[in-house]
XYZ file of N, CA and C in Angstrom:
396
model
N 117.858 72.974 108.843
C 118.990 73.867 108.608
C 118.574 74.993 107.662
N 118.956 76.433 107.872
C 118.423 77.401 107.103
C 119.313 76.856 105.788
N 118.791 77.631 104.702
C 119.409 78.070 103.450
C 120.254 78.684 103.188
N 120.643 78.767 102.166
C 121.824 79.132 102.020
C 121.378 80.887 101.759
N 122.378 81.578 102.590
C 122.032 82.917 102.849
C 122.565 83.504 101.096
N 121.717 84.213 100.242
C 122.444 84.668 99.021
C 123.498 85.943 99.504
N 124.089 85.296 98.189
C 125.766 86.545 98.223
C 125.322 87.817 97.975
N 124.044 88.344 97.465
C 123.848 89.464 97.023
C 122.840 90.621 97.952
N 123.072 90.038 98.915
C 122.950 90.812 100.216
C 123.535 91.504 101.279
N 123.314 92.325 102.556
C 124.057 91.982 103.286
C 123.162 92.141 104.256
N 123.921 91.489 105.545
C 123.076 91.226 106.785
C 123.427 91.844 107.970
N 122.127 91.979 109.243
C 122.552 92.587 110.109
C 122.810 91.714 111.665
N 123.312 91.895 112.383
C 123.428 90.956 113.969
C 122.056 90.480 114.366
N 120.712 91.567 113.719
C 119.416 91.068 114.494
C 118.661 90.247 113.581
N 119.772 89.773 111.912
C 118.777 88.601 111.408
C 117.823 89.249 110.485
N 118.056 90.488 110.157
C 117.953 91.484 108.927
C 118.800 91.175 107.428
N 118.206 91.505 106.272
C 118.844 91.397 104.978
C 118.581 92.593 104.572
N 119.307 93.119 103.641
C 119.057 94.452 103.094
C 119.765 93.597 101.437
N 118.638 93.895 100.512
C 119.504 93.929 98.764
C 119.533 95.174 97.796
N 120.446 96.110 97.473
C 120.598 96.927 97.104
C 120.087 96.518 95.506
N 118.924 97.624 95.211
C 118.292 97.511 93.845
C 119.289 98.201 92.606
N 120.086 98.976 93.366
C 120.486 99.758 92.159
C 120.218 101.053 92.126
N 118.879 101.501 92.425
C 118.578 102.568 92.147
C 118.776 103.394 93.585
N 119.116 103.227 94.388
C 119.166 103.962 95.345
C 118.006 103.024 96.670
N 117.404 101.848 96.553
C 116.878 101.239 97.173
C 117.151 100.225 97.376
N 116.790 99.926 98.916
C 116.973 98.415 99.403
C 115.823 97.523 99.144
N 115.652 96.545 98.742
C 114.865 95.880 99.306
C 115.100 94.875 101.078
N 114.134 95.057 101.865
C 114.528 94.597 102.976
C 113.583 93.431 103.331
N 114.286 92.497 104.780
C 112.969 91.649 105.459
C 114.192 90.437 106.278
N 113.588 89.678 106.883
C 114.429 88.671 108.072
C 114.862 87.695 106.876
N 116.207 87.114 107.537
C 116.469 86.447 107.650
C 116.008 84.686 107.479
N 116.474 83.998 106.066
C 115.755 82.188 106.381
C 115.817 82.265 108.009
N 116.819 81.729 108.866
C 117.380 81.574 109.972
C 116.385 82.326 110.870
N 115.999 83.630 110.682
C 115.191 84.258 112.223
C 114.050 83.734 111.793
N 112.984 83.238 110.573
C 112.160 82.716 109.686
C 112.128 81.510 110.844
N 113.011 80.597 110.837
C 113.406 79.758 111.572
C 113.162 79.063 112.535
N 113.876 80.450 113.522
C 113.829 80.522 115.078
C 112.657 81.091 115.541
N 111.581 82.045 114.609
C 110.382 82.041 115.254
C 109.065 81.196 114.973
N 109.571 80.171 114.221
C 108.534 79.359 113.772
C 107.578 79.852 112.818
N 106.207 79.796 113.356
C 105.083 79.516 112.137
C 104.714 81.343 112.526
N 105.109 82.011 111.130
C 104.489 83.795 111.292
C 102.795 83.779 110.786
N 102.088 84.384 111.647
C 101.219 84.695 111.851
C 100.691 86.157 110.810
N 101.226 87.060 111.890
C 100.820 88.002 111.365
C 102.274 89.099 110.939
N 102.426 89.850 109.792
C 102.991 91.191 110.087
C 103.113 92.380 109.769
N 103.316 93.227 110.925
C 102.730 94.515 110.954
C 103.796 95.226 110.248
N 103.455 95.817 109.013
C 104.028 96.557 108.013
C 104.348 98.053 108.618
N 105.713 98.788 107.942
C 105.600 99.972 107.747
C 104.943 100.676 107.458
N 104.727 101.888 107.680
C 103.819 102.795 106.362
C 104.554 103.034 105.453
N 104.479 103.368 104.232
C 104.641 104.083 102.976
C 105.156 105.313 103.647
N 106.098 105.994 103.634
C 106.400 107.219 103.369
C 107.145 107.304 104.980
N 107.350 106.288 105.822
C 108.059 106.567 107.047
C 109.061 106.377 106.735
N 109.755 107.642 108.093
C 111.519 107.858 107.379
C 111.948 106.724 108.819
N 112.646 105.897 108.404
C 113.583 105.561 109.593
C 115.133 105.418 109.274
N 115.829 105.207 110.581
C 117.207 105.158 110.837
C 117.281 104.202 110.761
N 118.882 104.070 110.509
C 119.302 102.312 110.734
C 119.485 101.696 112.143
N 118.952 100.610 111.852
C 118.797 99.802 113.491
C 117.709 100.338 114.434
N 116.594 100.722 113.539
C 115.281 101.083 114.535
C 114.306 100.458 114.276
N 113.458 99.786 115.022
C 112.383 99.252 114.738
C 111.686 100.027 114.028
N 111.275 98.863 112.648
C 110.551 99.657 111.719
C 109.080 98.717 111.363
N 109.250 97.583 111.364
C 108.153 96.561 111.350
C 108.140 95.248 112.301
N 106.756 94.920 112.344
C 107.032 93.561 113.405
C 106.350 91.533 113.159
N 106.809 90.966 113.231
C 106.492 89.816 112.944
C 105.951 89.074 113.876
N 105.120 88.369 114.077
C 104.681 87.772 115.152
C 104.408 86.222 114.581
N 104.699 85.300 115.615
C 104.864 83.911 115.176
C 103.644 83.264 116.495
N 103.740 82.391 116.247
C 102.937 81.206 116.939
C 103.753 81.110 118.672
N 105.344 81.375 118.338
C 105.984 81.317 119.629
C 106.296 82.945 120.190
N 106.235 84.217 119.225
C 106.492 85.531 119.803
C 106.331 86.475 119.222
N 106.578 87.937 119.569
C 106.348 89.006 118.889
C 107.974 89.188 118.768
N 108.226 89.782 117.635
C 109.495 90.107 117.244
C 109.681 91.687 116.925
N 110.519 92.567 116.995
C 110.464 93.980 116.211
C 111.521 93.441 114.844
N 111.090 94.071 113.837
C 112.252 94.029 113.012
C 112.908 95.217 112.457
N 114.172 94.759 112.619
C 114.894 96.449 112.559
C 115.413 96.800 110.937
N 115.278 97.915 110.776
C 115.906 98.427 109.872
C 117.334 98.146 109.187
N 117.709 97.745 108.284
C 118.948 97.596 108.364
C 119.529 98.664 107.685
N 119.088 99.274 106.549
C 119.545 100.382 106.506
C 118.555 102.146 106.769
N 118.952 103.423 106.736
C 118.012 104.190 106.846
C 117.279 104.738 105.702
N 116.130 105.359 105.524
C 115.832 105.788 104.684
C 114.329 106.359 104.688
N 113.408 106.427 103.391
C 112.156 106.335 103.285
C 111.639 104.715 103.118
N 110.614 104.387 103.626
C 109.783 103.470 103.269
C 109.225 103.749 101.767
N 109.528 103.090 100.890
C 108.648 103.146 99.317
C 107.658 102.341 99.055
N 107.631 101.140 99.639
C 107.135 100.188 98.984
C 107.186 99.393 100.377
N 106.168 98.671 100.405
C 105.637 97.556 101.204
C 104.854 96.102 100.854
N 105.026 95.247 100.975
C 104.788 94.072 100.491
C 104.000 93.706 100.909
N 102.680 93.870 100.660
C 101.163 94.096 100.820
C 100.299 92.304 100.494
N 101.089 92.071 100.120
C 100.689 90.114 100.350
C 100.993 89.403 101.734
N 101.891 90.255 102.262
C 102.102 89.689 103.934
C 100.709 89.980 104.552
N 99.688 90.847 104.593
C 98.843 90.869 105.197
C 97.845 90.049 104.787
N 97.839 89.567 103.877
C 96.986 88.134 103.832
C 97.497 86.881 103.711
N 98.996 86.846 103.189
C 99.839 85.686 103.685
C 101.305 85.618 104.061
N 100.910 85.971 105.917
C 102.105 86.411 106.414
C 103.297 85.023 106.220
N 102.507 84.230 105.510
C 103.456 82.612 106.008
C 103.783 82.702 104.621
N 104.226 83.371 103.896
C 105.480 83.792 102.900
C 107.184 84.015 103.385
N 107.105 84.437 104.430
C 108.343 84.985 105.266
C 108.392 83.748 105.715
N 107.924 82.533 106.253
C 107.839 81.661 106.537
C 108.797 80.462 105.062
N 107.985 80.448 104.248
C 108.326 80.141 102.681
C 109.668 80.697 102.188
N 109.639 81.710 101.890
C 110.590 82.467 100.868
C 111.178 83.392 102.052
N 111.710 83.397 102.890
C 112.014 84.992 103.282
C 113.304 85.789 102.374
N 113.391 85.083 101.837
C 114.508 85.993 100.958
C 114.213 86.555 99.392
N 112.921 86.338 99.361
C 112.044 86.391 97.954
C 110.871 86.901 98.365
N 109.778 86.481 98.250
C 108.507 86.907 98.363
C 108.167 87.108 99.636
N 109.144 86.749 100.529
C 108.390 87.135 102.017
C 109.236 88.490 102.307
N 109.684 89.175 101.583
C 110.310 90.484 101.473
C 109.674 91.381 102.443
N 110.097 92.247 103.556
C 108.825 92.623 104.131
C 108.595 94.571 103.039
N 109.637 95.789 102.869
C 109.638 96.774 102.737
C 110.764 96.885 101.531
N 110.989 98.200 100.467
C 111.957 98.773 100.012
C 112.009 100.102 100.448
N 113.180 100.393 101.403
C 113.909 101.876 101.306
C 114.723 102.337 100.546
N 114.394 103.461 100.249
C 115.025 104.381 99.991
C 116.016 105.263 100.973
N 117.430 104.332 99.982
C 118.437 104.808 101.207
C 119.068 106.541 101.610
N 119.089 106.595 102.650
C 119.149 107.841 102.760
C 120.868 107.731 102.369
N 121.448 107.288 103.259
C 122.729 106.684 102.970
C 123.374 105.097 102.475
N 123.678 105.033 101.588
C 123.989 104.035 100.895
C 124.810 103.617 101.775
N 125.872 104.222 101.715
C 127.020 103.537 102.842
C 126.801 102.557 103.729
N 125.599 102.758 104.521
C 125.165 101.931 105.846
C 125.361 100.593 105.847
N 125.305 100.134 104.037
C 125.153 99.022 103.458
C 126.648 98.356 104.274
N 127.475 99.097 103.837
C 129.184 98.286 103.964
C 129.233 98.391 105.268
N 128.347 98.692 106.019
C 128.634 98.337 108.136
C 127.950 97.314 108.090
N 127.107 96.862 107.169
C 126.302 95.312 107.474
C 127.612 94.255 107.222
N 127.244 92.823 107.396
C 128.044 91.632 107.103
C 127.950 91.156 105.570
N 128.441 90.562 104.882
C 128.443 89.819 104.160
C 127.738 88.480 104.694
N 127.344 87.704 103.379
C 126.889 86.309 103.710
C 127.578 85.415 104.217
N 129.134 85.675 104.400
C 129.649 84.979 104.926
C 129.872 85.114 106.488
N 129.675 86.509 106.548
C 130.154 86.841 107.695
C 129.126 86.526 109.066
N 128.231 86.607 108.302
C 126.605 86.499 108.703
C 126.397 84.604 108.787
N 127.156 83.778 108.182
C 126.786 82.732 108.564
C 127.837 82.410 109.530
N 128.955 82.690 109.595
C 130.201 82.612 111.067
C 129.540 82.899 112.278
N 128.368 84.179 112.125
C 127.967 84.436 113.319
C 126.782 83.538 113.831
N 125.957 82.877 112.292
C 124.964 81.884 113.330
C 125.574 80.490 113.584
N 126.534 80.626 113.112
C 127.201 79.281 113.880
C 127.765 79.211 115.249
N 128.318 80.404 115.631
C 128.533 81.161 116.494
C 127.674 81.105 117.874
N 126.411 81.478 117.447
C 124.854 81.849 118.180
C 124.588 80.793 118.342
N 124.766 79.264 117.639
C 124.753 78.082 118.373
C 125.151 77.249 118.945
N 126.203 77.692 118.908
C 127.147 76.988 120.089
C 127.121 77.600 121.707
């Protein structure tokens, strides 16, 4: 059974977290639960530094033992920061995905985007939802 999704997030339909730093940045990365459902991560392929994306566009990708995944953006922005320990231990996202398996921080272009995501609650109605 995943973990308990923290309150100080919010989430997207594709199993995305976004945590607002404060300063105008997210920190982003999947989901315990998509962690989960793709089993043992292998490898993953990071953003660059300095790419602008939209919300809900593939921005990085995870690949597991059972698939290749895209992972989407949850909110838009600049790429700042990338979590440069996934490329030598992608099985952090595996471990922690809500901590150290962090995959990127944007810089939000729009903050707002945040309040179209779910809450943790709302976000666990829906994987209960997804299993039935």
């Amino acid at each position: 059974m995943s973990k308990t999704n923290p309150a100080d997030r919010k989430y997207s339909r594709e199993h995305e977290w976004a945590r607002d730093d404060g300063d105008g940045t997210a920190f982003v990365g999947i989901t315990d639960y998509a962690q989960e459902m793709l089993t043992d991560i292998v490898f993953v392929e990071l953003p660059a530094v300095g790419k602008i994306v939209r919300q809900m566009d593939p921005f990085a990708v995870v690949e597991s033992v059972k698939s290749v995944s895209d992972v989407y953006a949850p909110v838009g922005g600049e790429v700042v920061e990338v979590n440069m320990s996934l490329e030598t231990r992608p099985e952090l996202v595996n471990q922690d995905a809500f901590g150290e398996g962090w995959i990127a921080r944007i810089r939000m272009r729009q903050p707002e985007e945040l309040q179209g995501l779910m809450d943790a609650a709302a976000y666990e109605a829906m994987i209960r939802e997804e299993k039935h």
